[in-house]
PDB file of C-alpha atoms in Angstrom:
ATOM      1  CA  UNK B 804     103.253  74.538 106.371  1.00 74.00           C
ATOM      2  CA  UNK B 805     101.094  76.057 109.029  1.00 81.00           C
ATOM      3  CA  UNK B 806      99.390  79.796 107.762  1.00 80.00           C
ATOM      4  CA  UNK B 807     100.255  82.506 110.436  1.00 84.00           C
ATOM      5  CA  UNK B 808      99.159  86.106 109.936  1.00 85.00           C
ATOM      6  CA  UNK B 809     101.321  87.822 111.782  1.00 88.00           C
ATOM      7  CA  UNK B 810     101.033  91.435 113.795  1.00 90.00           C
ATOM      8  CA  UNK B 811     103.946  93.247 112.666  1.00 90.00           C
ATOM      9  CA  UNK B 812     103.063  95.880 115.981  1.00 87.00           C
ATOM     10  CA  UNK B 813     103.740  93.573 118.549  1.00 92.00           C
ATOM     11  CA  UNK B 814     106.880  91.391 116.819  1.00 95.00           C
ATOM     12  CA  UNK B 815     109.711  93.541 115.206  1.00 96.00           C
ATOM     13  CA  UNK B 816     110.558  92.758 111.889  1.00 97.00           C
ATOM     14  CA  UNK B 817     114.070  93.918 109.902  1.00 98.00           C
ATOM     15  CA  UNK B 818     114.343  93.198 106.085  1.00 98.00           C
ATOM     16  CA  UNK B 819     118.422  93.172 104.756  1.00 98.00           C
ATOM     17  CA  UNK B 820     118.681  93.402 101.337  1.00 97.00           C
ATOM     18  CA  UNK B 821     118.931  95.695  98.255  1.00 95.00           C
ATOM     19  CA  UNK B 822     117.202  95.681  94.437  1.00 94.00           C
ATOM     20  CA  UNK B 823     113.576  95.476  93.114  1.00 94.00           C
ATOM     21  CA  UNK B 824     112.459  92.333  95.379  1.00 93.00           C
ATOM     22  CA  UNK B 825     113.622  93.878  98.501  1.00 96.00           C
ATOM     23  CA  UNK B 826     111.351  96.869  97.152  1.00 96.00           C
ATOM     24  CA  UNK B 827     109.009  94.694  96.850  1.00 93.00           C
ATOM     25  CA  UNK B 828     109.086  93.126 100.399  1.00 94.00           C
ATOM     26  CA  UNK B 829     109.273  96.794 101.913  1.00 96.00           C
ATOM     27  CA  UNK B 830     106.161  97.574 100.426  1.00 95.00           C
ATOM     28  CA  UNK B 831     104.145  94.481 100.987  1.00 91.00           C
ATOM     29  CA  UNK B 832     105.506  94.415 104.675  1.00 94.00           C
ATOM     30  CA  UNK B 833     104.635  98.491 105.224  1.00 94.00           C
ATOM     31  CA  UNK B 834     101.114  97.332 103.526  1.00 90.00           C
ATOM     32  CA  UNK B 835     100.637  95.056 106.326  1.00 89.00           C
ATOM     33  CA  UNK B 836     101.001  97.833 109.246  1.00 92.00           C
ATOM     34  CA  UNK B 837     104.883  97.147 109.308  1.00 93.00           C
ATOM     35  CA  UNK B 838     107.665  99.455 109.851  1.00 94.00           C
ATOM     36  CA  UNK B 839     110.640  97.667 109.366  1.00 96.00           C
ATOM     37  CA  UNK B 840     114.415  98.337 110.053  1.00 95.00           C
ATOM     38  CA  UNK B 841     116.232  98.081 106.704  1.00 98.00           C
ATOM     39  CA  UNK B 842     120.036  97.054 106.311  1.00 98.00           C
ATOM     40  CA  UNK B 843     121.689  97.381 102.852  1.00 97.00           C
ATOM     41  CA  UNK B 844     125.384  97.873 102.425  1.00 96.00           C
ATOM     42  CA  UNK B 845     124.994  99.156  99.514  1.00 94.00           C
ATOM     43  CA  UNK B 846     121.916 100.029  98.772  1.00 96.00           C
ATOM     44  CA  UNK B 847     120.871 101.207  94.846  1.00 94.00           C
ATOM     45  CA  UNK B 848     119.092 104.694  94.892  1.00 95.00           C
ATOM     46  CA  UNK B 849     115.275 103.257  94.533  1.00 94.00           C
ATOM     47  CA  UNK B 850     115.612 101.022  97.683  1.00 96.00           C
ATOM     48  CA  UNK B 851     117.646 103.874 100.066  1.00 96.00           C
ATOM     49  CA  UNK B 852     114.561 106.619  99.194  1.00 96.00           C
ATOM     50  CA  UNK B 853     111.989 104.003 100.181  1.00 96.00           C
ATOM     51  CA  UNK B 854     113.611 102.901 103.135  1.00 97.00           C
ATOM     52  CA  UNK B 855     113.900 106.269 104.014  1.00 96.00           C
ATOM     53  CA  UNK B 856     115.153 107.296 107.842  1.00 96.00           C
ATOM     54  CA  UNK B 857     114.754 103.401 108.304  1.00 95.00           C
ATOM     55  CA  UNK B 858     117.673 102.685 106.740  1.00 97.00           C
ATOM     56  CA  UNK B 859     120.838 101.940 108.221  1.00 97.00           C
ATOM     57  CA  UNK B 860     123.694 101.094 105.800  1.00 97.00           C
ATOM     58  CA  UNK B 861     124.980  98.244 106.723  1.00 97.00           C
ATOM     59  CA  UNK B 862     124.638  94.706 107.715  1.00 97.00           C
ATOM     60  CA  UNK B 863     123.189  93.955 110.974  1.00 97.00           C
ATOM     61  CA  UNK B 864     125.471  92.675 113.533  1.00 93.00           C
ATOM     62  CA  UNK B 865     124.666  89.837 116.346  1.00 94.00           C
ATOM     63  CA  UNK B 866     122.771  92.359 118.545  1.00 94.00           C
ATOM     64  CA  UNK B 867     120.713  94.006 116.450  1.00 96.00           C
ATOM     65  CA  UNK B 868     119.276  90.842 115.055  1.00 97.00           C
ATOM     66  CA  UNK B 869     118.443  90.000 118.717  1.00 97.00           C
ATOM     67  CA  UNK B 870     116.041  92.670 118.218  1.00 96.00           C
ATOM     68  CA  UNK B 871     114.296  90.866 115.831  1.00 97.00           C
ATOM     69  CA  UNK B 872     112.097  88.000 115.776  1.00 97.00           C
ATOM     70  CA  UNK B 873     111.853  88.094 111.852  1.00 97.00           C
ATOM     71  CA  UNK B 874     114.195  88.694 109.004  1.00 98.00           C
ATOM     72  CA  UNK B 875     113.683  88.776 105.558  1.00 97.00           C
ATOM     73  CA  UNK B 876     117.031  88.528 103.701  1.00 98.00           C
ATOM     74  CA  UNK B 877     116.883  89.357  99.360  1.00 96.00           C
ATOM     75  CA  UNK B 878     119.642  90.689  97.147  1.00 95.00           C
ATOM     76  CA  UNK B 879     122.545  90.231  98.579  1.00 96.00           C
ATOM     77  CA  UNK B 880     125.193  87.309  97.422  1.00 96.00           C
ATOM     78  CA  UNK B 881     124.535  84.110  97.942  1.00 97.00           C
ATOM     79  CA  UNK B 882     127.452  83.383 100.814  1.00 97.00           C
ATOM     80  CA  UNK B 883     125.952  86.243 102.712  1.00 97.00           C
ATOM     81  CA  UNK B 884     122.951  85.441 102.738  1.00 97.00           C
ATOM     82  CA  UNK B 885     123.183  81.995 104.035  1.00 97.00           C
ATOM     83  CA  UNK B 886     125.812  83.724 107.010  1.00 97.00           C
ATOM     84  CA  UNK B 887     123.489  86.129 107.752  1.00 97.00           C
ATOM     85  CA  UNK B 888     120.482  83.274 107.953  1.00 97.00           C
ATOM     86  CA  UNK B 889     122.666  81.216 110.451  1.00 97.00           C
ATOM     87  CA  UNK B 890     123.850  84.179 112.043  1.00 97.00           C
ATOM     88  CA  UNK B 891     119.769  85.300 112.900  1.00 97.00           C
ATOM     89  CA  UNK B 892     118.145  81.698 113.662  1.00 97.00           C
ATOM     90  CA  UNK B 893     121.532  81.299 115.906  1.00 97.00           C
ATOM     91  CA  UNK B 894     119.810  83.897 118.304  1.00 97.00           C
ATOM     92  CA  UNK B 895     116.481  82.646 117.407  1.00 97.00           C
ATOM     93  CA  UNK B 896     115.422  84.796 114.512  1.00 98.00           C
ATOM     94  CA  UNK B 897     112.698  83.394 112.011  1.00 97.00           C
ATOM     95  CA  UNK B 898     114.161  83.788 108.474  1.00 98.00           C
ATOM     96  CA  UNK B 899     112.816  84.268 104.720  1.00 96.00           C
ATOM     97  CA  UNK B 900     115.510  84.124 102.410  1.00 96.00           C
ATOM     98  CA  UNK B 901     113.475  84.756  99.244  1.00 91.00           C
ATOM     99  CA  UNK B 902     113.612  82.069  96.679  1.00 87.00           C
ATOM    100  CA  UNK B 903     116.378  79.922  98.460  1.00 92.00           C
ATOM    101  CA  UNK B 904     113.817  77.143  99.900  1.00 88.00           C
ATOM    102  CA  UNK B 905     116.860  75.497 102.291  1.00 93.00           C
ATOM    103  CA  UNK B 906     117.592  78.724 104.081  1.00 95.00           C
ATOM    104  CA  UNK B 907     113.765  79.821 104.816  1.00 93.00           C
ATOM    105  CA  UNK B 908     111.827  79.502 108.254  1.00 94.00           C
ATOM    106  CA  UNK B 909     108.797  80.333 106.207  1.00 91.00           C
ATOM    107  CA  UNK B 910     107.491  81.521 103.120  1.00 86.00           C
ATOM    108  CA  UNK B 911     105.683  85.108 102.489  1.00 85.00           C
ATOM    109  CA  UNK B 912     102.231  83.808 100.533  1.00 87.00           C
ATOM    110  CA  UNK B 913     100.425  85.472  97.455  1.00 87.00           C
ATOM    111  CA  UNK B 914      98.511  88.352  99.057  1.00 89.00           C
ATOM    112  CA  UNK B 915      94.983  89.934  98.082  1.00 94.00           C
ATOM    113  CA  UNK B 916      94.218  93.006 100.401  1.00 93.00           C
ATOM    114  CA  UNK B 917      90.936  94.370 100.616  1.00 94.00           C
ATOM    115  CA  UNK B 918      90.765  96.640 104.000  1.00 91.00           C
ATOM    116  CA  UNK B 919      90.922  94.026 106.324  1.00 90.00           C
ATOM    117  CA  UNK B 920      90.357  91.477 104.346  1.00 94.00           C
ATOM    118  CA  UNK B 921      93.730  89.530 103.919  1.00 92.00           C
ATOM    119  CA  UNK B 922      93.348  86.309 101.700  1.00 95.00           C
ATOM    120  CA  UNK B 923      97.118  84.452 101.328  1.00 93.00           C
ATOM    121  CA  UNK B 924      97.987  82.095  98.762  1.00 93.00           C
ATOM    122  CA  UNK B 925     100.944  79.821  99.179  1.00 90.00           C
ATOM    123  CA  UNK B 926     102.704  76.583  97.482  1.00 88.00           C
ATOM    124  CA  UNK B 927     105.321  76.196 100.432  1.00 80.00           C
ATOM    125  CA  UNK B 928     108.090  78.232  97.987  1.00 78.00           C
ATOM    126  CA  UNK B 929     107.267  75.538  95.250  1.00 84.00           C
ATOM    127  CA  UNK B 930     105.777  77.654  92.465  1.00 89.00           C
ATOM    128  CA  UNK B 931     105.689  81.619  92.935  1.00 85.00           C
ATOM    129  CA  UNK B 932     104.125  81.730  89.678  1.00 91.00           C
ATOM    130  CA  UNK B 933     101.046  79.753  90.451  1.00 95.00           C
ATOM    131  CA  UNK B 934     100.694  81.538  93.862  1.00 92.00           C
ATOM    132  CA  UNK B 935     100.271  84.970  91.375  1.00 91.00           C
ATOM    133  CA  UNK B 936      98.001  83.290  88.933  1.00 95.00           C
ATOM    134  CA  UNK B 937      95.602  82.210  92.089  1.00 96.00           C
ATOM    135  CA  UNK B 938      95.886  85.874  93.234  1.00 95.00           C
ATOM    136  CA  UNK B 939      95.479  87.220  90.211  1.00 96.00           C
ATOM    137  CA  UNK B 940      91.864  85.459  90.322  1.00 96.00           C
ATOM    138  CA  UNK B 941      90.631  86.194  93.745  1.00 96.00           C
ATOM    139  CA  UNK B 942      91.843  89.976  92.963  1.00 96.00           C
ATOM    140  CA  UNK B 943      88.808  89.701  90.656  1.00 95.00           C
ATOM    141  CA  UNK B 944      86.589  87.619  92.656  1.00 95.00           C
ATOM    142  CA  UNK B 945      87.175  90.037  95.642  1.00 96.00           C
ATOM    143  CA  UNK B 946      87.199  93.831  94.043  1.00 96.00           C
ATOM    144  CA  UNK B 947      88.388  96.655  96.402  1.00 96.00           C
ATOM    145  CA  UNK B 948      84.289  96.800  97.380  1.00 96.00           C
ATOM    146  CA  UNK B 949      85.240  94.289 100.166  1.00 97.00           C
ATOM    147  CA  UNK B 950      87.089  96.704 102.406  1.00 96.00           C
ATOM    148  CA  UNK B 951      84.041  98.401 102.584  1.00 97.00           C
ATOM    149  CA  UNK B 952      82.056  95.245 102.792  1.00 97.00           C
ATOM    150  CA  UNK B 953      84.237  94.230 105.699  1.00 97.00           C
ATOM    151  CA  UNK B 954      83.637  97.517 107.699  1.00 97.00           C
ATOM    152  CA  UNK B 955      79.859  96.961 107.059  1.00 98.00           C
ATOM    153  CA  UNK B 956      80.049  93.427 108.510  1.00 98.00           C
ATOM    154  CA  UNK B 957      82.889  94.772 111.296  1.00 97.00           C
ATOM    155  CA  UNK B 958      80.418  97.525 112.632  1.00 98.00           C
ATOM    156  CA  UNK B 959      77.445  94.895 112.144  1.00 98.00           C
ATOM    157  CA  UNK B 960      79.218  92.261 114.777  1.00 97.00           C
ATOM    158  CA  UNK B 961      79.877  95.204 117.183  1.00 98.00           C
ATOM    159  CA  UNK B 962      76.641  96.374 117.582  1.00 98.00           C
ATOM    160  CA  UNK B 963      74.310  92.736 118.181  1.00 98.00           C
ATOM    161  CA  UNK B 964      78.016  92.111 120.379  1.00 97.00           C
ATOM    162  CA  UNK B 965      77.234  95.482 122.232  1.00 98.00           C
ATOM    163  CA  UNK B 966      73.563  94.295 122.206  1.00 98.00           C
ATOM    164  CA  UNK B 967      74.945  91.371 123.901  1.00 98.00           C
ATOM    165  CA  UNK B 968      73.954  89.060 121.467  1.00 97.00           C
ATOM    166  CA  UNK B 969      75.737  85.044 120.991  1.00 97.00           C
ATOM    167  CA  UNK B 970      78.320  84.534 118.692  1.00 96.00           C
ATOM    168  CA  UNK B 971      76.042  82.293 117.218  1.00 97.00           C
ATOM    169  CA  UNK B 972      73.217  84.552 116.273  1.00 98.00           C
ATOM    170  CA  UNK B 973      76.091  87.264 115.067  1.00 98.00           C
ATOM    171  CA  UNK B 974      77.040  84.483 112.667  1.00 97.00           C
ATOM    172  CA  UNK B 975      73.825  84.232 111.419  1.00 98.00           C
ATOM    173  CA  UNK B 976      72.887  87.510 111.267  1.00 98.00           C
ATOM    174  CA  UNK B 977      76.057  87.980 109.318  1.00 98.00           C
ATOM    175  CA  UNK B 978      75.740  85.134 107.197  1.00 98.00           C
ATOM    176  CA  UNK B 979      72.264  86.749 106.319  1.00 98.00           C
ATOM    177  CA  UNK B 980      73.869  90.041 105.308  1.00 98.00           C
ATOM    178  CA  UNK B 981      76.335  88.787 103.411  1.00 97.00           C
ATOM    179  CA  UNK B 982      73.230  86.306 101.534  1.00 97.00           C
ATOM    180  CA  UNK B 983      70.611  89.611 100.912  1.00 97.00           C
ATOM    181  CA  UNK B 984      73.297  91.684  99.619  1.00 97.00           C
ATOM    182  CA  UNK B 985      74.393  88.865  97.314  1.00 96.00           C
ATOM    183  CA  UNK B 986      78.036  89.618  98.520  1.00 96.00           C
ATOM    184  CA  UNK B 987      79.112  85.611  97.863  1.00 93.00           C
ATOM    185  CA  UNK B 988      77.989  83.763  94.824  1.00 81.00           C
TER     186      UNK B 988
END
């Protein structure tokens, strides 16, 4: 596995699916910045009002996954899911079917969000439920505080930057903030 954190602004992203774990997905991608297109046949009434205007009932056909660059398929049956995974990395489409290792490009990690603080936790797809229990953990090692600690540090760099200071002496000077305030155990 090689960790990627990925800019949902500048590649387009579609999610297919319907149920609780494509809720899920929606709202962890839309957490990230993304504004996916969502496909559902038939979706149930929880997904559809989340999706909202984004929503287009139906599966996507050949050119709309040309779109794309990633899909995340969940909730549909098994048969179409694994069409709809050939169908997308046939025109070059990086897939996530969730929890069916074989058909998956990649895996979504364990995600702890503070601001702009992303820390990911993944097992390769091999246990989900020890990817939670290690987030579960650094959700209390890393409280909500460090969105504002990362905005503190952020506008730190950009002034000794503007200052014209190395990248060396902004890495102490951070590492010295982050050491006074006691920030890191």
């Amino acid at each position: 596995m090689i960790p990627v954190a990925l800019d949902p602004a500048r590649v387009p992203i579609a999610l297919v699916g319907n149920g609780p774990l494509a809720a899920r997905r929606l709202s962890q991608l839309r957490e990230g910045g993304g504004d996916p297109l969502v496909y559902s046949p038939e979706p149930d009434a929880e997904f559809a009002a989340l999706a909202g205007d984004r929503l287009v009932r139906a599966l996507p056909f050949t050119a709309e996954l040309d779109a794309v660059r990633v899909l995340f398929v969940m909730g549909l049956e098994p048969a179409v899911e694994k069409s709809l995974a050939e169908l997308a990395r046939s025109r070059g489409v990086l897939v996530n079917v969730e929890d069916v290792i074989p058909l998956c490009d990649f895996h979504s990690p364990s995600v702890v969000r503070r601001g702009d603080l992303l820390l990911t936790i993944s097992t390769g797809g091999r246990s989900p439920t020890l990817a939670s229990l290690v987030r579960q953990r650094l959700e209390t090692l890393f409280p909500e505080s460090w969105g504002d600690r990362i905005r503190v540090i952020a506008a730190l760099r950009d002034r000794l930057r503007g200052e014209g200071a190395s990248m060396s002496a902004v890495a102490k000077a951070t590492k010295d903030l982050i050491a006074r305030e006691g920030w890191l155990p």
